[in-house]
Short mmCIF file of C-alpha atoms and ligand atoms in Angstrom, two decimals:
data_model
loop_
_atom_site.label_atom_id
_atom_site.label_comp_id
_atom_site.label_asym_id
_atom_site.label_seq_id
_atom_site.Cartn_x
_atom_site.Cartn_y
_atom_site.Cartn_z
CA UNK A 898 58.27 45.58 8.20
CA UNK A 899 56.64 42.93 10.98
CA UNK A 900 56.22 44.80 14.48
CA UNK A 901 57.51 42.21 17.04
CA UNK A 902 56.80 43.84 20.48
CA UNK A 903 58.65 42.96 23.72
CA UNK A 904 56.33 44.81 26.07
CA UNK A 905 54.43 42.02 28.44
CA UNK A 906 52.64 43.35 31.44
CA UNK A 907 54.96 41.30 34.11
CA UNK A 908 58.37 41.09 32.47
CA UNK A 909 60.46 40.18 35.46
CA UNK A 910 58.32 37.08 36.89
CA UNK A 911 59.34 33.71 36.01
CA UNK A 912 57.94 34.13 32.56
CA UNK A 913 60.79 36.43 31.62
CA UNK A 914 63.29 33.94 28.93
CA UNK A 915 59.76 32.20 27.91
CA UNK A 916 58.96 35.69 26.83
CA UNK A 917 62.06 36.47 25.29
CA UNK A 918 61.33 32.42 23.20
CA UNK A 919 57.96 33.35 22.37
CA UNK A 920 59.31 37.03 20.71
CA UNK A 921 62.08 35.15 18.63
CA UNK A 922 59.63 32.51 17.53
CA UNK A 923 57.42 35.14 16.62
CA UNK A 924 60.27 37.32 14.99
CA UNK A 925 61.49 34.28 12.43
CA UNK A 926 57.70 33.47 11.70
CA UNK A 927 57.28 37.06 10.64
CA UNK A 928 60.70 36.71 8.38
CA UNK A 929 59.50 33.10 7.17
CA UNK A 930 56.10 34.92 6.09
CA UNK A 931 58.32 37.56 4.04
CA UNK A 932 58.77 40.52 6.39
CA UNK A 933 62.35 42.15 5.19
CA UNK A 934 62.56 44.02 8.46
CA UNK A 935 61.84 43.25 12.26
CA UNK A 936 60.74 46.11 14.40
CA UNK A 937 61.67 45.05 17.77
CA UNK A 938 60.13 47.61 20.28
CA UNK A 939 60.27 47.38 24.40
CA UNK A 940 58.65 50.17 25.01
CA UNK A 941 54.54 50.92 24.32
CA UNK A 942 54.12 54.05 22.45
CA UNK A 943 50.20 53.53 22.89
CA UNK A 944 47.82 56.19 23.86
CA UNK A 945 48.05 56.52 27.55
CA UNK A 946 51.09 54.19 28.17
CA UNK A 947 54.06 55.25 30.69
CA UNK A 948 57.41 54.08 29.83
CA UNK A 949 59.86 51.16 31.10
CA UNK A 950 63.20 52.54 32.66
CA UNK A 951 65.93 52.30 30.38
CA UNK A 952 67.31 49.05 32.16
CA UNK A 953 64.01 47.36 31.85
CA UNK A 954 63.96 48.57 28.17
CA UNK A 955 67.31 47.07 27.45
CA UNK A 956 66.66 43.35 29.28
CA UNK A 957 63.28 43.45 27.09
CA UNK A 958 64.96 44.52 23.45
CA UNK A 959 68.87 43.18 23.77
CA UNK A 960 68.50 39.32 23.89
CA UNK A 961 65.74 39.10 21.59
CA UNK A 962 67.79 41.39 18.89
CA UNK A 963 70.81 39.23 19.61
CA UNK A 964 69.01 35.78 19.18
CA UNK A 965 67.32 37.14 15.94
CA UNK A 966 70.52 38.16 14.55
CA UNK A 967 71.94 34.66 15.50
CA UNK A 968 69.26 32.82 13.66
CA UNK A 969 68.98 34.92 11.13
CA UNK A 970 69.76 37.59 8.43
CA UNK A 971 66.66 39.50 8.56
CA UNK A 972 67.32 43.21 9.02
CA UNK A 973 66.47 44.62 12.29
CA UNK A 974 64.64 47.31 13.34
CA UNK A 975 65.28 48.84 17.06
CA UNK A 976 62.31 51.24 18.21
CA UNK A 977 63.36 53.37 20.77
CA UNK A 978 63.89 56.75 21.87
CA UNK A 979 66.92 56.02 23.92
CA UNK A 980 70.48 56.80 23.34
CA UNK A 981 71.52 53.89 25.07
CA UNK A 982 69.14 51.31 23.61
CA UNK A 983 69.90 52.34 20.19
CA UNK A 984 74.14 52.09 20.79
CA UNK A 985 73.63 48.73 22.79
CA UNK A 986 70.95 47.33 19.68
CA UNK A 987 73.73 48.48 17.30
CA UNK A 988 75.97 46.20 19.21
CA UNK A 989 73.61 43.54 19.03
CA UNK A 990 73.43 43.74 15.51
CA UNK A 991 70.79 45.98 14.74
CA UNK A 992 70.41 47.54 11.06
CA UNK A 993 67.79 50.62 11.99
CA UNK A 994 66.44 53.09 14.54
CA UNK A 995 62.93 53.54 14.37
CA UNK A 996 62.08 56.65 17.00
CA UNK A 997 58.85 57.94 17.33
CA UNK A 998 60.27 60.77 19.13
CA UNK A 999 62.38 61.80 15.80
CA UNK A 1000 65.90 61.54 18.09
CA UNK A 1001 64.84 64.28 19.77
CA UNK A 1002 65.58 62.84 23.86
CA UNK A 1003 68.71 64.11 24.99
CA UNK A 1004 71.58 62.31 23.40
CA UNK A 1005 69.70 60.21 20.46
CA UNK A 1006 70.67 62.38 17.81
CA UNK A 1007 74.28 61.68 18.70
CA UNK A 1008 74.24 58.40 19.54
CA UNK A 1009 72.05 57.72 15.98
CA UNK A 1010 75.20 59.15 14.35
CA UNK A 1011 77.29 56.95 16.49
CA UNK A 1012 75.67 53.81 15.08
CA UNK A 1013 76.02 54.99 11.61
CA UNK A 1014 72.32 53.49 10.74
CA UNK A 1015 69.66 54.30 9.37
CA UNK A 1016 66.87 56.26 11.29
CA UNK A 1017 62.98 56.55 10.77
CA UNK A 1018 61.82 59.83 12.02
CA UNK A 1019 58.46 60.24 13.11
CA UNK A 1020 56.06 62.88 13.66
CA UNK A 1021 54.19 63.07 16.73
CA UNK A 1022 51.82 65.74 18.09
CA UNK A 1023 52.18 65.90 22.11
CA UNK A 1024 53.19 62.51 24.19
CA UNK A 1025 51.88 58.80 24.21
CA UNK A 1026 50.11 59.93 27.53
CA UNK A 1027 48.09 62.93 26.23
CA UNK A 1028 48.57 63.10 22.30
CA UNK A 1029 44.62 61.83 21.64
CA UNK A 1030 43.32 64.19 23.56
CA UNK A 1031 42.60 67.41 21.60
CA UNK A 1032 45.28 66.68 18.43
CA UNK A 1033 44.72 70.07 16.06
CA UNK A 1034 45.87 71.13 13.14
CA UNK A 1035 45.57 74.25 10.57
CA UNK A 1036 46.79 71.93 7.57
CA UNK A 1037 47.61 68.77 9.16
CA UNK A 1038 49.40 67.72 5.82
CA UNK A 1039 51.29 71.06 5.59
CA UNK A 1040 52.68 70.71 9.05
CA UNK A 1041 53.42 67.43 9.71
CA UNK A 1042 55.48 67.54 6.53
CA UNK A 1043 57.32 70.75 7.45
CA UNK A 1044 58.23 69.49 10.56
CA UNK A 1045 59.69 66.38 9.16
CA UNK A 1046 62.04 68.07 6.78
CA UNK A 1047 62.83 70.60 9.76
CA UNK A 1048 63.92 67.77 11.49
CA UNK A 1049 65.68 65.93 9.00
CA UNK A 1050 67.73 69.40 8.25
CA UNK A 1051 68.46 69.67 11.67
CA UNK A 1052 69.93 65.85 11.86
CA UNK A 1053 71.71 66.21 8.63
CA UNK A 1054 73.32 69.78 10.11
CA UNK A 1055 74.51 67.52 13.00
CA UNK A 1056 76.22 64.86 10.57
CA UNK A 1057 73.21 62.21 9.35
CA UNK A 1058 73.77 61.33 5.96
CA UNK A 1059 70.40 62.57 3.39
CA UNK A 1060 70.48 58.73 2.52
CA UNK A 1061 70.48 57.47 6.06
CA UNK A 1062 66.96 59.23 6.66
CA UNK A 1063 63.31 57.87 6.69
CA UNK A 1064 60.15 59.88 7.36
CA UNK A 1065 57.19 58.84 9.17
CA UNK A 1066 53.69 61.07 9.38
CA UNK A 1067 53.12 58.70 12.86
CA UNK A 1068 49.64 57.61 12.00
CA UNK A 1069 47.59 57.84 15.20
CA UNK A 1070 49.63 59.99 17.23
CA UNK A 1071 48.04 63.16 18.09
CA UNK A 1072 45.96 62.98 15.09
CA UNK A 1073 42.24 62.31 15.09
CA UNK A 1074 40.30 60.29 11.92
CA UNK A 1075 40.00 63.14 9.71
CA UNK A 1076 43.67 64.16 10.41
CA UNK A 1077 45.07 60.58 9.98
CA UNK A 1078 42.73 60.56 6.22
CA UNK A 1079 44.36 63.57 5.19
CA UNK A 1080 47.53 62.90 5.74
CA UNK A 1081 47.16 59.51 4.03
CA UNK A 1082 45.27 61.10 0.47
CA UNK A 1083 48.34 63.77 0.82
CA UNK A 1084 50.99 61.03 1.42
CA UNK A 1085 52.31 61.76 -2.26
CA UNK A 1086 53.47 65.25 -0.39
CA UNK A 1087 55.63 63.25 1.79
CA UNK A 1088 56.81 61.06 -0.66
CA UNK A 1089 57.88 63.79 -2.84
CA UNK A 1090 60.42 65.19 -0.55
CA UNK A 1091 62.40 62.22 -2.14
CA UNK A 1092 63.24 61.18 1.62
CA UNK A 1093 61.63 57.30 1.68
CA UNK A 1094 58.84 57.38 3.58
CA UNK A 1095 57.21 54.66 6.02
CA UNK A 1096 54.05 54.59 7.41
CA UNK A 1097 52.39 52.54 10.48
CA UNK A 1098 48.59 52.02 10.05
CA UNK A 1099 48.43 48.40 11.03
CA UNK A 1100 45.31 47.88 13.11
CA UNK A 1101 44.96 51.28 14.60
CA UNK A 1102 42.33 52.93 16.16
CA UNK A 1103 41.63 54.70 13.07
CA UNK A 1104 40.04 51.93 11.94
CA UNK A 1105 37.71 51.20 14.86
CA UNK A 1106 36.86 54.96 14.32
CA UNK A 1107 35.83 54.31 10.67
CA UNK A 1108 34.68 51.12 11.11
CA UNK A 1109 33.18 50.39 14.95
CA UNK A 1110 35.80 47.07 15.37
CA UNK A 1111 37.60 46.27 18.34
CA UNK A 1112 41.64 45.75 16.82
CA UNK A 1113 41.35 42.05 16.27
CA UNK A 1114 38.76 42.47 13.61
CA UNK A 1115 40.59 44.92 11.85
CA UNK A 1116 42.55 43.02 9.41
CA UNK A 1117 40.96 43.59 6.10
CA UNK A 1118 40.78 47.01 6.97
CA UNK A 1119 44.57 47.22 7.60
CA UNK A 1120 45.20 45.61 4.43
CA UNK A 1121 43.08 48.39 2.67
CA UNK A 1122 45.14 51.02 4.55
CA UNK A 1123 48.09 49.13 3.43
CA UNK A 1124 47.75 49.31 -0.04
CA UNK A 1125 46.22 52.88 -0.66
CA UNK A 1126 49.82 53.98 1.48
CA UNK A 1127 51.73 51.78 -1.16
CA UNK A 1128 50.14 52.90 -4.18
CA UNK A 1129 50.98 56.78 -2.79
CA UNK A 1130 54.74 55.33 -2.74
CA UNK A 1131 55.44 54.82 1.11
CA UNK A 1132 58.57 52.47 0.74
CA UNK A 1133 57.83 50.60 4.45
CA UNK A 1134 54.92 49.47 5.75
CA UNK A 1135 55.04 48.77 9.26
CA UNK A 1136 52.50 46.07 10.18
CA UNK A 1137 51.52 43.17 12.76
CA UNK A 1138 50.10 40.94 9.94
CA UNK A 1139 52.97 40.16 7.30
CA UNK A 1140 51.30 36.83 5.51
CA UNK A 1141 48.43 38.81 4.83
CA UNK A 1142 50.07 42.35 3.67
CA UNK A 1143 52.27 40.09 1.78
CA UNK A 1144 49.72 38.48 -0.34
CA UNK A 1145 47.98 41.91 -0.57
CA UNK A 1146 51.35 43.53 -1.79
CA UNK A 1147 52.10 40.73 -4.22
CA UNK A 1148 48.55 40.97 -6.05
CA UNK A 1149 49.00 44.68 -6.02
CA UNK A 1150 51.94 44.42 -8.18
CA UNK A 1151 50.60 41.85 -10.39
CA UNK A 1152 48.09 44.14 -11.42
CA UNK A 1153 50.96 47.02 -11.34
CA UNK A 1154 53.11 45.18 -13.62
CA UNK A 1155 55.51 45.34 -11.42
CA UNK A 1156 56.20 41.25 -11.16
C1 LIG B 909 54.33 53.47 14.54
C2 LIG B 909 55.60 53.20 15.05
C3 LIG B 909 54.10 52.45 16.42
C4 LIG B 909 54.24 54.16 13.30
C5 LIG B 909 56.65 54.20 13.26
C6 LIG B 909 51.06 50.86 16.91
C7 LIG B 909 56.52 52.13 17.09
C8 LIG B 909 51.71 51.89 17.71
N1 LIG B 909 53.39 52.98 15.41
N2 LIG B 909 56.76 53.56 14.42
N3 LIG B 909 55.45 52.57 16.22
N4 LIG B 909 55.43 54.52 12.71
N5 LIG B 909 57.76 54.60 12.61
O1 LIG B 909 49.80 50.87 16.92
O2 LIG B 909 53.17 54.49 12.79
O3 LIG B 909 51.71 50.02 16.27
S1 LIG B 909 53.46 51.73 17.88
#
């Protein structure tokens, strides 16, 4: 999965449709490189970040979604937390919800169900603004796993269908460098629950924890990340750098066997 964010700082100067270009370019270079899935995401989920009003959200998301699906067949990703985005991405042609917030704003679950798609559900300890502050855990394996099939029980009592659901640990939010290597040794946990299970590691501050590198420098790093979360069986990997991950992934199986 390639993460193509729609989140500029001024959105609604002149620079708006050359924004909206520049995300579509990006989007089909991402699918040329082999991603299978877009993430399209309007709204920062970043430590510390305050969110867009739904309005802004959809004028960011919408027209990029609609020109990807135009130009092309990749499958597409919408990452929200917001009823409306996801019905009005579904529209647009969307083929997933990705929601940190597991559908749990008022009215996601339903209008998830609406859509009839697929849905990642994420763990998260806290909100964007505070979750780094003090994250803590007993058995940070233990819970974030029992939460995730609490929620997935919860969405399946309201109507999801077992296969329509994806589980997430959320790398990075509300979880410090020891939590975030835990959970990623104990991924095989996860991945037992038989639910497919994605994971999000691409460039993330656990890796200027570990390794002192501001986030452009933390490619090879990433692709390390990548891989160990493969070889535990996550089926997505959500990530900024597809050429690269590719070419990881694909010498990774040729050493599997598995090409
Ligand atoms: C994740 C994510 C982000 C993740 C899922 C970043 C939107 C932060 N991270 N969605 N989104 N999992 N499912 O650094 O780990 O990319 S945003």
């Amino acid at each position: 999965m390639g993460v193509l964010n729609v989140t500029p700082d001024s959105f609604w100067d002149g620079g708006r449709y050359r924004h909206i270009d520049a995300a579509v370019a990006h989007g089909l270079k991402l699918f040329a490189e082999g991603a299978d899935i877009l993430d399209i995401g309007g709204e920062s989920t970043r430590p510390g970040a305050s969110a867009p009003g739904v309005e802004e959200e959809l004028q960011r998301v919408i027209p990029v979604i609609e020109r990807l699906r135009q130009a092309s067949d990749v499958a597409i990703s919408i990452d929200t937390c917001s009823a409306e985005v996801m019905r009005a991405a579904a529209a647009a042609g969307a083929n997933m919800i990705n929601d940190v917030r597991a559908l749990s704003r008022p009215g996601a679950l339903g209008a998830a169900l609406e859509t009839g798609l697929p849905v990642c559900l994420m763990h998260m300890q806290g909100d964007p603004q505070t979750m780094q502050r003090r994250p803590a855990y007993v058995d940070v394996v233990a819970e974030v796993k029992a939460f995730l099939l609490q929620r997935a029980a919860e969405c399946m009592a309201a109507g999801l269908a077992h296969d329509c659901l994806i589980l997430d640990p959320g790398f990075g939010f509300g979880k410090n460098l020891d939590h975030n290597l835990s959970l990623l040794r104990g991924l095989e946990e996860l991945v037992a629950t038989g639910f497919p299970v994605m994971v999000g590691l691409s460039r993330k501050s656990m890796l200027g924890d570990l390794l002192g590198r501001a986030v452009e420098d933390r490619l090879p790093g990433s692709l390390a990340l990548a891989i160990a979360a493969r070889q535990r069986g996550a089926r997505i990997v959500r990530v900024h750098d597809v050429a690269a991950t590719v070419d990881a992934f694909r010498t990774l199986e040729a050493v599997e066997g598995l090409m």
